[in-house]
Each structure stands twice: as C-alpha cells, then as structure tokens.
Amino acid sequence: MAQTFLDSTELVLNMGPQHPSTHGVLRVILKLDGEKVTGTECVVGYLHRGVEKIAENRTYAQFAPYVDRMDYVASVSNGLGYCLAVEKLLNVEAPPRAQVVRVILTELNRIASHLIWLGTHALDLGAITPLFYVMREREDILNIYEKYCGARLTTHAFRIGGLQYDLYDGFEEEVKRFCDIIGPRVDEYEELLTGNRIWIARLTNVGVLNAEDCKAYGVTGPLLRAAGVKWDLRKAQPYSGYQHYDFEIPTRANGDSYDRYIVRVQEMRQAVRIVRQALDRIEPGPIMAKVAKVIKPPVGEAYVSIEAPKGELGYFVVSDGSTQPYRVRVRPPSFINLQAVDRMARGSLIADVCAIIGTIDIVLGEVDR
Amino acid sequence: MRRFLRTVFLIDLIEGLWVTFRTQHPRNICTDQYPRERPKIAERFRGAPRLNNHPETGETLCIACNLCAIACPEALIVVSSERNEKTKRKELTDFTYDLSRCMFCGLCEDACPVDALELTQDFEIASYTRDGLIWDRKMLEEGPRPARYKF
Ligand code: SF4
Ligand code: SF4
C-alpha cells in the first residue's frame, strides 16, 4: 500500500554533529512523527582520540596530563580519579595536607563544572544572561587554578602520591573570598531562573527518568539524585577524607530536568560548605607521599571511582609490573548517562531534545575519549 | 491568590530583569581589555618554554642530561650534546622543542635537575607557520618576541 504524503508519518532527522546545543560533536538521529520524537540514536566518536590506548605507551606519570583532556570542564576531578587509582595500585596514600588541598580543588571544580552546565543549559533554552554571569564566577575559580598550578583548564594539578605544588601565599584568603561571593551569586541565578515561568515550563516533566530507569541504565550523578536516590560516592565510599566533612546529598523526587537543575544548584551550595570546612583543616605537613621516581606498581589491578560533577567517574588500571600501564579503562559518567537519552526523549517534542541533552551535562571529550 | 498575582504582574520575569539591571553598572564590567591591557599572569603559569642562562656568566645552565626529553609524554624535546675533550663533560649543542605538540603539562620542567628548562609567563606563542613552532636553542634562550601593538 503506497503511502500518501499526508499519511507518511515518519521523518528521520539528523541533529548534529555541528549543532550548537549538542555541546560538542554529538550526532543524534531523530525519528520524528510531526514534532514528536519517536526514537533517537546517538552517534558518538567524533572526538575520539584514543586516550585509553595512549595510556598503554606512556609511563604512569606521563599519562596524568592526558586525563585532564577527557572531561576538560572538570579536569581536576579526572586527575584525582587517575591518581587515586594508581595510588591504590602502589598502595600509598597521599598525606593529609595533600588530601585537603585535593578536596578543595575538586570541590571548586565541581562548582565550575556546574556553573558551565547552568550557563550552557540556560543558553540552549534561550536564556542568554546566565551564561555571562556564570563565566564571571568561573573566572575566579580558574584564576585560583592558574595561581596554584599554572594552568586554567587542563590543570595537571595532582601527581601520583600527592601534589607537585604547594599552596601559594594568599590561597586561603582567595578561596575564602570566593566562597563568600559565590553564595549570593547562586542566589542571583536562582532569582533569574528558579521562579521564571519559561524556565519552569521548559523543564518540568521534560526528560523524566525515574529511579528504576536510572539504575537500569547505570545513570549516576545529579540525574540519579534528582530521581530520589540518595547515592553519592563521597558518602557511599569516601575517598580523600570525605568522611570527615559534613555535607548533605541534595535529592529531589520527580527526576525531571527541573529537579536536576535544583539538585545541581544545591550541590554548588554544598560544595561551598565542603570547601569552607576543608579550609579549616589545612595543616602544615608534607604534600607528597614516598613514591619512587620511576613508578613501577606490582602486578595487579585497581578500580577507583569518584564522584565527579557529572556522576561516577571510574578508573580501572591494570599493571603488568612494568613502568607503563597494561590497560587503563575509564568509566566516564557522561558516556553512560548519554545512553538514557533515548529513554528520556521518546515521546517528547523535538524542541525538548536540546533540553534533554543539556540536562544530562555531557562533555564530548569524555564521551568519546 | 499570591501565585495568581505573581503571574499576572509578571513578578518572576521582573525579578530576573532586576538582576540584569543591577549588573549594568560600569563597576561590574569584568571583561579583559586585551591587548590594550595585558592580563596579569600568575607566577606559576606554564607558558612558553625558556632555556635559562647563568645570570652572570651567560652560559647555559643546561647540563644536557636529557631528563626532560625522557619525562615528556609527547617526546617532543631533542637534546643534542657533544663531549668536550678538555673538560670531559657533556656540553649542549642544540635543543629543539616542538611547541606545536606541547601540552604545557610541566613534566619537563619538573624533571630538570638544574632548573635550566622553565615554562614562563609568556603566552603569546602563536605562529603563522608550523615550522615557526619548532623552537631551537637560540629561540628558547631569547624567548618569543610577540608584536606589541600601540593604541
Ligand atoms: S610541557 Fe609537557 S608536553 Fe610540553 S615539553 Fe614539557 S613535558 Fe613535554
Ligand atoms: S633536564 Fe634540564 S639540564 Fe637536563 S637536558 Fe633538559 S633542560 Fe638540560
């Protein structure tokens, strides 16, 4: 039976890889029925650089700068995950001072990552103003990074066994000043967005993913918490001394995009709280554990996962006893969260697909590696 | 009722616009006026590499130990040296540094035992050609000379 034009319901549309709201080079094939999405398929790999393969012919120390280039918005968290994994292989632990500094820098990184997410997500939905404000605040964090380790984006801040750089003079004051200003600034974003009717209308009940679906897909991070599951690796399996800090895990019940927004905003506030506590815990001492110049872990394997801003970030490192890892496997949160796009987008409108991709908070550098 | 009034009088939108309005003041401008004003670069910034000379004698500090080349993940440093017959010591002849592949991770700088190789605050290292990014010893000792514009 030949279909007439009016009956031909299905349209296949390519979104990306050069679409601005795919946050990089993601291609989404959309199956449309009018404006309604009946199916999606994500095509990844446009930014594939073979980072995991590169690891196999670099020494352990040499590979550390590469991990920054996966999730470049949260490079410090990536560095922490890798260093912790190799430290576990070597069976060393960073000294207390180094751990506190690591916590401060990763929490600042969490704020920076969520800021970028907030700005770009709002931009996708047509709100341009927040982008400028979040960039202004992120600049302060990047300045702290620049002063601390000499780079702003791909920081290479941590080394296996601790830190390369000690704190610079005035680090505490600067971080404290940032903590003081970020609170009111987050209030400002909330004033702009939280009650805004367009924001609410574009986000509520868009991209709903309930707790069962989240668990089935392995989705972690703010998406899981927005669905009401109180799961945060900083509490569940503390690393770097997170068990000593007093903070809450913000959760919401509906699991839609609006809830994810609220969860992320709350997480920024909690991160400030952790940074403040960490500042009080800085104590003099060594910043580097005893690690040989040439790192040669014993034969074995180690998996360490940390709570990166986007979810569970895991590093699986296999050592064959030589100076180079036998295999490094990364469990990137963005990649795994991205699978859920189809589940979230099915049945929604095509304009919501931008919101759904935005709400997952993907970084293509990490999806493709 | 309250919700209704808020909706009718567009309170939520006005609140948002008020935030925008508050930030209009020139005091709140935070754009860098580069190149008119040069940004303040942090002391530890990892920018253009430099091969340090001894401040008094002007001789190179580098002892041609090749540690930086070994430390570099991208293997972009080539150190050439020859043995001085008189002093029986290795002396640096040439030093090539391929900036086009460098990711400014700082591992070479950390590896240098005599602080000869240093990543400096110079950040204007763009070049019109690929060859222009491969720096030799002379370039590394003198540093980049970016065009400075007058306004
Ligand atoms: S900064 Fe890193 S990539 Fe560049 S030369 Fe030094 S070690 Fe190599
Ligand atoms: S590590 Fe330092 S001294 Fe050794 S070759 Fe490199 S620059 Fe020269």
XYZ file of C-alpha atoms and ligand atoms in Angstrom:
536
model
C 0.000 0.000 0.000
C 1.569 3.223 -1.086
C 1.525 5.949 1.465
C 0.262 9.338 0.510
C 2.095 12.420 1.641
C -0.260 13.162 4.463
C -0.005 9.658 5.799
C 3.744 9.460 5.667
C 4.315 9.998 9.294
C 7.906 9.196 9.932
C 10.752 11.557 9.284
C 14.362 10.878 10.087
C 16.309 13.944 11.017
C 19.972 14.377 11.745
C 20.816 16.634 14.618
C 24.442 17.493 14.860
C 27.338 16.853 14.872
C 27.647 20.581 14.377
C 24.572 21.524 16.308
C 25.369 24.103 18.983
C 23.242 22.541 21.674
C 24.828 19.131 21.452
C 27.728 20.601 23.449
C 30.379 19.457 21.090
C 30.253 16.954 18.313
C 27.426 14.628 19.107
C 25.178 13.395 16.335
C 21.668 12.431 17.254
C 19.472 10.713 14.711
C 15.887 11.588 15.476
C 12.886 9.694 14.289
C 10.013 12.120 14.164
C 6.317 11.943 13.874
C 5.472 15.532 13.228
C 7.118 17.293 16.134
C 7.035 14.244 18.302
C 10.140 12.195 18.807
C 9.511 8.502 18.331
C 13.081 7.365 18.697
C 16.626 8.620 18.910
C 20.024 7.214 18.289
C 23.230 8.832 19.422
C 26.273 8.579 17.195
C 29.422 9.214 19.157
C 33.078 9.114 18.304
C 33.697 12.379 16.511
C 36.094 13.445 19.229
C 37.716 10.080 19.733
C 41.393 10.477 20.470
C 42.182 7.061 21.838
C 43.160 8.264 25.266
C 42.922 4.776 26.742
C 45.272 3.463 24.092
C 47.681 6.339 24.630
C 47.910 5.222 28.259
C 49.403 1.936 27.185
C 52.528 3.535 25.856
C 53.080 6.230 28.423
C 54.519 5.808 31.870
C 52.179 6.231 34.807
C 53.307 9.785 35.496
C 53.257 10.722 31.837
C 49.658 9.691 31.385
C 48.376 12.022 34.096
C 48.127 15.131 31.863
C 46.042 13.247 29.325
C 43.195 12.513 31.698
C 42.586 16.256 32.024
C 41.644 16.260 28.387
C 38.719 13.924 28.769
C 36.301 15.930 30.825
C 38.002 19.242 30.292
C 35.342 21.101 32.238
C 36.191 19.078 35.325
C 39.820 18.269 34.683
C 40.809 18.306 38.335
C 38.322 15.559 39.168
C 39.717 13.458 36.361
C 43.212 13.950 37.668
C 42.096 12.943 41.133
C 40.460 9.760 39.885
C 43.520 8.658 37.983
C 45.928 9.494 40.776
C 43.793 7.630 43.300
C 43.689 4.574 41.062
C 47.453 4.450 40.663
C 47.918 5.164 44.350
C 45.733 2.185 45.106
C 47.902 0.048 42.847
C 51.004 1.301 44.592
C 49.337 1.025 47.982
C 50.290 4.529 49.048
C 48.102 7.273 50.371
C 48.518 10.974 49.887
C 49.495 12.830 53.065
C 46.707 14.681 54.938
C 47.655 18.122 53.687
C 47.582 16.929 50.107
C 44.199 15.310 50.652
C 42.697 18.516 51.994
C 44.039 20.520 49.072
C 42.685 17.896 46.703
C 39.257 18.204 48.267
C 39.301 21.984 47.964
C 40.343 21.920 44.339
C 37.919 19.209 43.293
C 35.020 20.896 45.025
C 35.889 24.173 43.342
C 35.957 22.179 40.154
C 32.511 20.838 40.896
C 31.250 24.390 41.216
C 32.976 25.386 37.977
C 31.532 22.430 36.135
C 28.025 23.052 37.395
C 28.375 26.731 36.517
C 29.264 25.879 32.953
C 26.406 23.440 32.855
C 23.991 26.039 34.153
C 25.124 28.643 31.656
C 25.032 26.402 28.622
C 21.833 24.683 29.615
C 20.124 28.035 30.011
C 21.603 29.125 26.704
C 20.137 26.079 24.989
C 16.744 27.073 26.261
C 17.107 30.650 25.125
C 18.244 32.372 28.311
C 21.475 34.077 27.400
C 22.048 36.174 30.508
C 23.102 33.451 32.973
C 25.959 32.405 30.707
C 27.770 35.683 31.255
C 27.291 35.573 34.986
C 28.489 32.015 35.381
C 31.545 32.759 33.274
C 32.351 35.629 35.602
C 32.276 33.363 38.634
C 34.100 30.568 36.892
C 36.846 33.028 36.073
C 37.578 33.368 39.794
C 37.977 29.614 40.107
C 40.195 29.449 37.049
C 42.331 32.247 38.462
C 42.823 30.224 41.619
C 43.857 27.251 39.483
C 46.191 29.366 37.436
C 47.892 30.670 40.530
C 48.026 27.262 42.140
C 49.264 25.065 39.337
C 49.921 27.276 36.353
C 47.128 26.272 34.030
C 43.498 27.138 33.862
C 41.738 24.368 32.044
C 43.949 21.340 31.640
C 45.418 21.743 35.044
C 47.519 18.666 35.767
C 47.209 19.737 39.384
C 47.785 16.437 41.165
C 50.583 13.961 40.950
C 50.606 10.320 41.872
C 51.233 10.276 45.601
C 50.195 13.818 46.362
C 50.782 17.227 44.927
C 53.529 18.793 42.906
C 52.850 22.340 44.000
C 52.356 23.644 47.488
C 49.764 26.314 48.151
C 50.710 29.792 47.075
C 50.619 32.712 49.501
C 47.122 34.007 49.887
C 45.443 30.843 48.659
C 43.250 30.542 51.747
C 42.097 34.149 51.587
C 41.320 33.904 47.922
C 39.289 30.748 48.290
C 37.513 32.211 51.294
C 36.665 35.315 49.327
C 35.318 33.178 46.534
C 33.197 31.195 48.984
C 31.775 34.454 50.280
C 30.778 35.759 46.890
C 29.523 32.562 45.295
C 26.624 32.163 47.738
C 24.916 35.452 46.810
C 25.734 34.818 43.170
C 23.983 31.467 43.228
C 21.025 33.274 44.793
C 21.172 35.584 41.812
C 20.979 32.721 39.334
C 18.089 31.313 41.249
C 16.374 34.673 41.094
C 16.861 34.625 37.345
C 15.748 31.080 36.756
C 14.107 29.165 39.579
C 10.832 31.034 39.543
C 10.937 32.007 35.909
C 7.825 30.726 34.172
C 9.594 29.985 30.893
C 12.297 28.055 32.677
C 9.731 26.058 34.632
C 7.610 25.395 31.578
C 10.568 24.229 29.522
C 11.936 21.917 32.190
C 9.199 20.380 34.302
C 8.266 16.912 33.145
C 10.855 17.045 30.412
C 13.229 14.140 30.190
C 11.808 12.247 33.115
C 13.911 9.338 34.268
C 12.697 7.559 37.341
C 14.841 5.765 39.863
C 14.340 2.306 38.325
C 15.348 3.523 34.882
C 18.359 5.294 36.312
C 19.549 2.126 37.973
C 18.821 0.044 34.896
C 20.877 2.333 32.701
C 23.630 2.819 35.245
C 22.973 6.528 35.314
C 24.738 8.287 38.166
C 25.314 11.753 39.491
C 22.756 14.532 39.661
C 20.400 12.611 37.359
C 20.174 9.772 39.832
C 19.798 12.095 42.786
C 17.084 14.077 41.057
C 15.153 10.822 40.805
C 15.239 10.483 44.553
C 18.114 8.059 45.101
C 20.461 9.267 47.797
C 23.631 7.976 46.233
C 26.839 9.909 46.327
C 30.187 8.185 46.228
C 31.636 10.800 48.532
C 29.367 9.383 51.219
C 28.978 5.812 49.986
C 32.665 5.016 49.610
C 34.590 8.024 50.872
C 37.939 8.819 49.340
C 40.423 11.591 50.064
C 38.988 12.013 53.538
C 35.452 12.941 52.516
C 34.161 11.039 55.525
C 35.361 13.890 57.744
C 33.265 16.531 56.064
C 29.767 17.425 56.985
C 27.546 17.899 53.961
C 24.237 16.797 52.610
C 23.252 14.981 49.450
C 20.551 17.043 47.791
C 17.829 14.898 46.274
C 14.515 15.512 44.560
C 11.664 13.205 43.727
C 10.439 13.729 40.184
C 13.543 13.037 38.156
C 12.765 15.631 35.524
C 15.017 18.324 34.147
C 13.828 20.922 36.600
C 14.727 18.689 39.525
C 18.167 18.160 38.093
C 18.593 21.892 37.933
C 17.613 22.223 41.591
C 19.910 19.369 42.594
C 22.879 20.900 40.826
C 22.272 24.304 42.334
C 22.064 22.722 45.779
C 25.229 20.798 45.078
C 27.047 24.034 44.407
C 25.989 25.275 47.814
C 27.092 22.035 49.433
C 30.420 22.249 47.631
C 30.965 25.695 49.127
C 30.237 24.181 52.504
C 32.838 21.471 51.976
C 35.416 23.983 50.791
C 34.896 26.077 53.897
C 35.382 23.075 56.144
C 38.411 21.986 54.194
C 39.997 25.412 54.550
C 39.896 24.963 58.327
C 41.541 21.597 58.018
C 44.623 22.715 56.140
C 47.574 21.853 58.291
C 51.275 22.067 57.623
C 52.965 18.897 56.547
C 54.361 17.091 53.556
C 52.429 17.177 50.308
C 53.950 14.166 48.660
C 53.943 10.578 49.843
C 57.007 8.426 49.331
C 56.755 7.422 45.709
C 59.679 6.271 43.660
C 60.774 8.488 40.791
C 60.090 5.689 38.360
C 56.637 4.377 39.174
C 56.520 0.614 38.817
C 53.459 -0.805 40.521
C 53.301 -4.503 41.318
C 51.301 -6.746 39.024
C 47.640 -6.242 39.712
C 44.637 -4.170 39.002
C 42.751 -1.408 40.738
C 39.430 0.259 40.216
C 38.708 3.559 41.869
C 35.595 5.567 41.305
C 34.968 9.082 42.485
C 32.007 11.376 42.432
C 32.840 13.695 39.558
C 30.481 16.613 38.917
C 28.727 14.554 36.252
C 28.465 11.257 38.086
C 30.567 8.256 38.881
C 33.959 8.573 37.278
C 35.907 5.358 37.480
C 39.449 4.437 36.564
C 40.458 0.849 36.103
C 44.193 0.435 35.855
C 45.891 -2.872 35.150
C 49.566 -3.188 35.825
C 51.840 -5.855 34.407
C 54.700 -4.777 36.604
C 56.361 -2.538 34.046
C 56.597 1.234 34.031
C 53.631 1.551 31.704
C 50.075 0.545 32.438
C 48.911 -2.604 30.687
C 45.456 -1.162 30.312
C 43.596 1.870 31.556
C 39.862 1.842 31.277
C 37.815 4.881 32.113
C 34.211 4.766 33.178
C 33.085 8.188 32.085
C 29.843 9.442 33.608
C 28.815 11.406 30.527
C 29.049 8.422 28.217
C 26.925 6.216 30.406
C 24.404 8.915 31.201
C 24.104 9.662 27.499
C 22.595 6.238 26.861
C 19.472 7.343 28.646
C 18.727 9.986 26.014
C 16.527 7.628 24.065
C 14.511 6.723 27.133
C 14.072 10.371 28.048
C 13.397 11.780 24.607
C 10.897 9.212 23.355
C 7.500 10.810 23.178
C 8.695 14.340 23.819
C 8.798 17.216 21.385
C 11.771 17.922 19.188
C 12.483 21.200 20.966
C 12.845 19.295 24.211
C 15.667 17.198 22.830
C 18.001 20.161 23.321
C 16.847 20.448 26.891
C 17.330 16.731 27.450
C 20.838 16.648 26.044
C 21.633 19.727 28.083
C 20.254 18.354 31.297
C 22.489 15.287 31.214
C 25.513 17.562 31.278
C 27.679 15.750 28.772
C 31.144 16.693 27.720
C 32.006 15.127 24.420
C 35.663 14.905 25.239
C 34.685 12.420 27.892
C 32.038 10.592 25.884
C 34.407 9.852 23.031
C 37.718 9.852 24.900
C -4.062 34.022 45.100
C -0.499 35.123 45.627
C 0.600 32.853 42.827
C -2.084 34.343 40.609
C -0.967 37.916 41.285
C 2.648 36.955 40.671
C 1.635 35.522 37.344
C -0.479 38.453 36.282
C 2.076 41.079 37.198
C 4.950 39.078 35.700
C 6.784 39.236 39.017
C 9.022 36.295 38.187
C 10.228 37.908 34.988
C 10.695 41.306 36.598
C 12.792 39.753 39.359
C 15.041 38.283 36.710
C 15.302 41.546 34.832
C 16.155 43.320 38.064
C 19.205 41.072 38.426
C 20.259 42.008 34.914
C 19.680 45.658 35.673
C 21.737 45.552 38.858
C 24.755 44.312 36.948
C 24.641 47.127 34.426
C 26.845 49.446 36.426
C 30.269 50.044 34.812
C 31.855 48.936 38.082
C 30.626 45.448 37.357
C 32.310 45.115 33.992
C 34.852 42.352 34.171
C 35.992 41.940 30.585
C 39.719 41.917 29.998
C 40.698 44.691 27.628
C 43.375 42.632 25.930
C 45.588 43.653 24.106
C 45.095 47.191 25.364
C 45.646 45.988 28.900
C 47.794 42.986 29.380
C 46.443 40.422 31.784
C 48.298 39.649 34.957
C 49.709 36.189 34.552
C 50.263 34.047 37.600
C 53.804 33.346 38.610
C 53.453 29.596 38.162
C 51.875 29.895 34.734
C 53.045 27.247 32.316
C 53.580 29.093 29.081
C 56.390 29.436 26.586
C 59.484 27.430 27.469
C 62.790 29.088 28.174
C 66.257 27.703 28.474
C 67.911 29.645 31.236
C 71.387 31.037 31.077
C 73.522 31.719 34.064
C 72.710 35.288 35.049
C 76.369 36.289 35.413
C 78.408 34.246 33.033
C 75.718 33.965 30.380
C 76.494 30.305 29.869
C 73.690 27.862 29.598
C 72.611 26.127 32.768
C 71.624 23.020 30.875
C 73.894 20.066 31.503
C 72.452 18.074 28.598
C 71.297 15.296 30.874
C 68.320 14.504 28.637
C 65.969 14.038 31.607
C 63.427 16.489 30.234
C 63.264 14.626 26.944
C 62.654 11.369 28.801
C 59.975 12.887 31.020
C 57.994 14.410 28.197
C 54.923 12.332 27.310
C 54.922 13.657 23.778
C 58.652 13.099 23.266
C 58.989 16.470 21.627
C 62.284 17.601 23.153
C 65.519 16.709 21.416
C 68.726 17.455 23.279
C 71.931 17.204 21.322
C 75.249 17.297 23.058
C 78.866 16.547 22.454
C 81.692 15.652 24.766
C 84.140 18.394 25.411
C 87.550 16.776 25.089
C 89.213 19.175 27.515
C 86.816 19.055 30.448
C 85.473 15.575 29.670
C 81.973 16.909 30.194
C 78.912 16.780 28.026
C 78.050 20.111 26.539
C 74.846 21.217 24.994
C 74.973 21.862 21.293
C 71.378 22.177 20.252
C 67.994 21.940 21.894
C 64.810 21.525 19.869
C 61.422 21.973 21.381
C 58.372 21.318 19.246
C 55.776 23.663 20.694
C 53.114 22.526 18.275
C 52.806 19.254 20.160
C 53.456 20.524 23.651
C 50.567 20.396 26.072
C 52.251 22.513 28.745
C 51.924 19.861 31.379
C 55.102 20.924 33.125
C 56.629 17.469 33.462
C 59.815 18.509 31.662
C 60.195 21.485 33.932
C 59.756 19.281 36.993
C 62.299 16.801 35.705
C 65.099 19.287 35.114
C 67.650 18.885 37.909
C 69.268 22.298 37.448
C 66.223 24.443 36.641
C 67.538 25.135 33.188
C 64.260 24.494 31.432
C 61.423 26.621 32.631
C 57.911 27.339 31.455
C 57.464 31.083 31.629
C 54.604 33.536 31.739
C 54.842 34.335 28.037
C 51.642 33.216 26.449
C 51.782 34.851 23.027
C 53.363 31.993 21.165
C 51.167 31.719 18.107
C 52.869 31.376 14.783
C 51.762 31.608 11.193
C 53.649 28.506 10.191
C 54.136 25.078 11.641
C 57.872 25.463 11.410
C 57.621 28.607 13.470
C 56.506 26.499 16.383
C 59.616 24.376 16.426
C 61.975 26.311 18.598
C 65.701 25.891 18.544
C 68.176 26.722 21.250
C 68.506 30.378 20.272
C 64.785 30.913 20.334
C 64.468 29.115 23.640
C 67.130 31.262 25.225
C 65.806 34.533 23.924
C 62.130 33.875 24.319
C 59.325 34.808 21.978
C 59.045 38.318 20.664
C 55.367 38.903 20.051
C 54.310 42.050 18.258
C 53.231 44.698 20.726
C 50.549 46.942 19.364
C 50.191 50.603 20.200
C 46.835 52.228 20.643
S 55.292 20.739 28.954
Fe 54.791 18.555 28.875
S 54.349 18.151 26.722
Fe 55.418 20.098 26.799
S 57.568 19.573 26.514
Fe 57.223 19.640 28.708
S 56.755 17.551 29.263
Fe 56.514 17.705 27.039
S 66.570 18.264 32.067
Fe 67.355 20.345 32.231
S 69.565 20.078 32.272
Fe 68.718 18.136 31.558
S 68.760 18.328 29.309
Fe 66.737 19.044 29.987
S 66.985 21.254 30.216
Fe 69.030 20.386 30.139
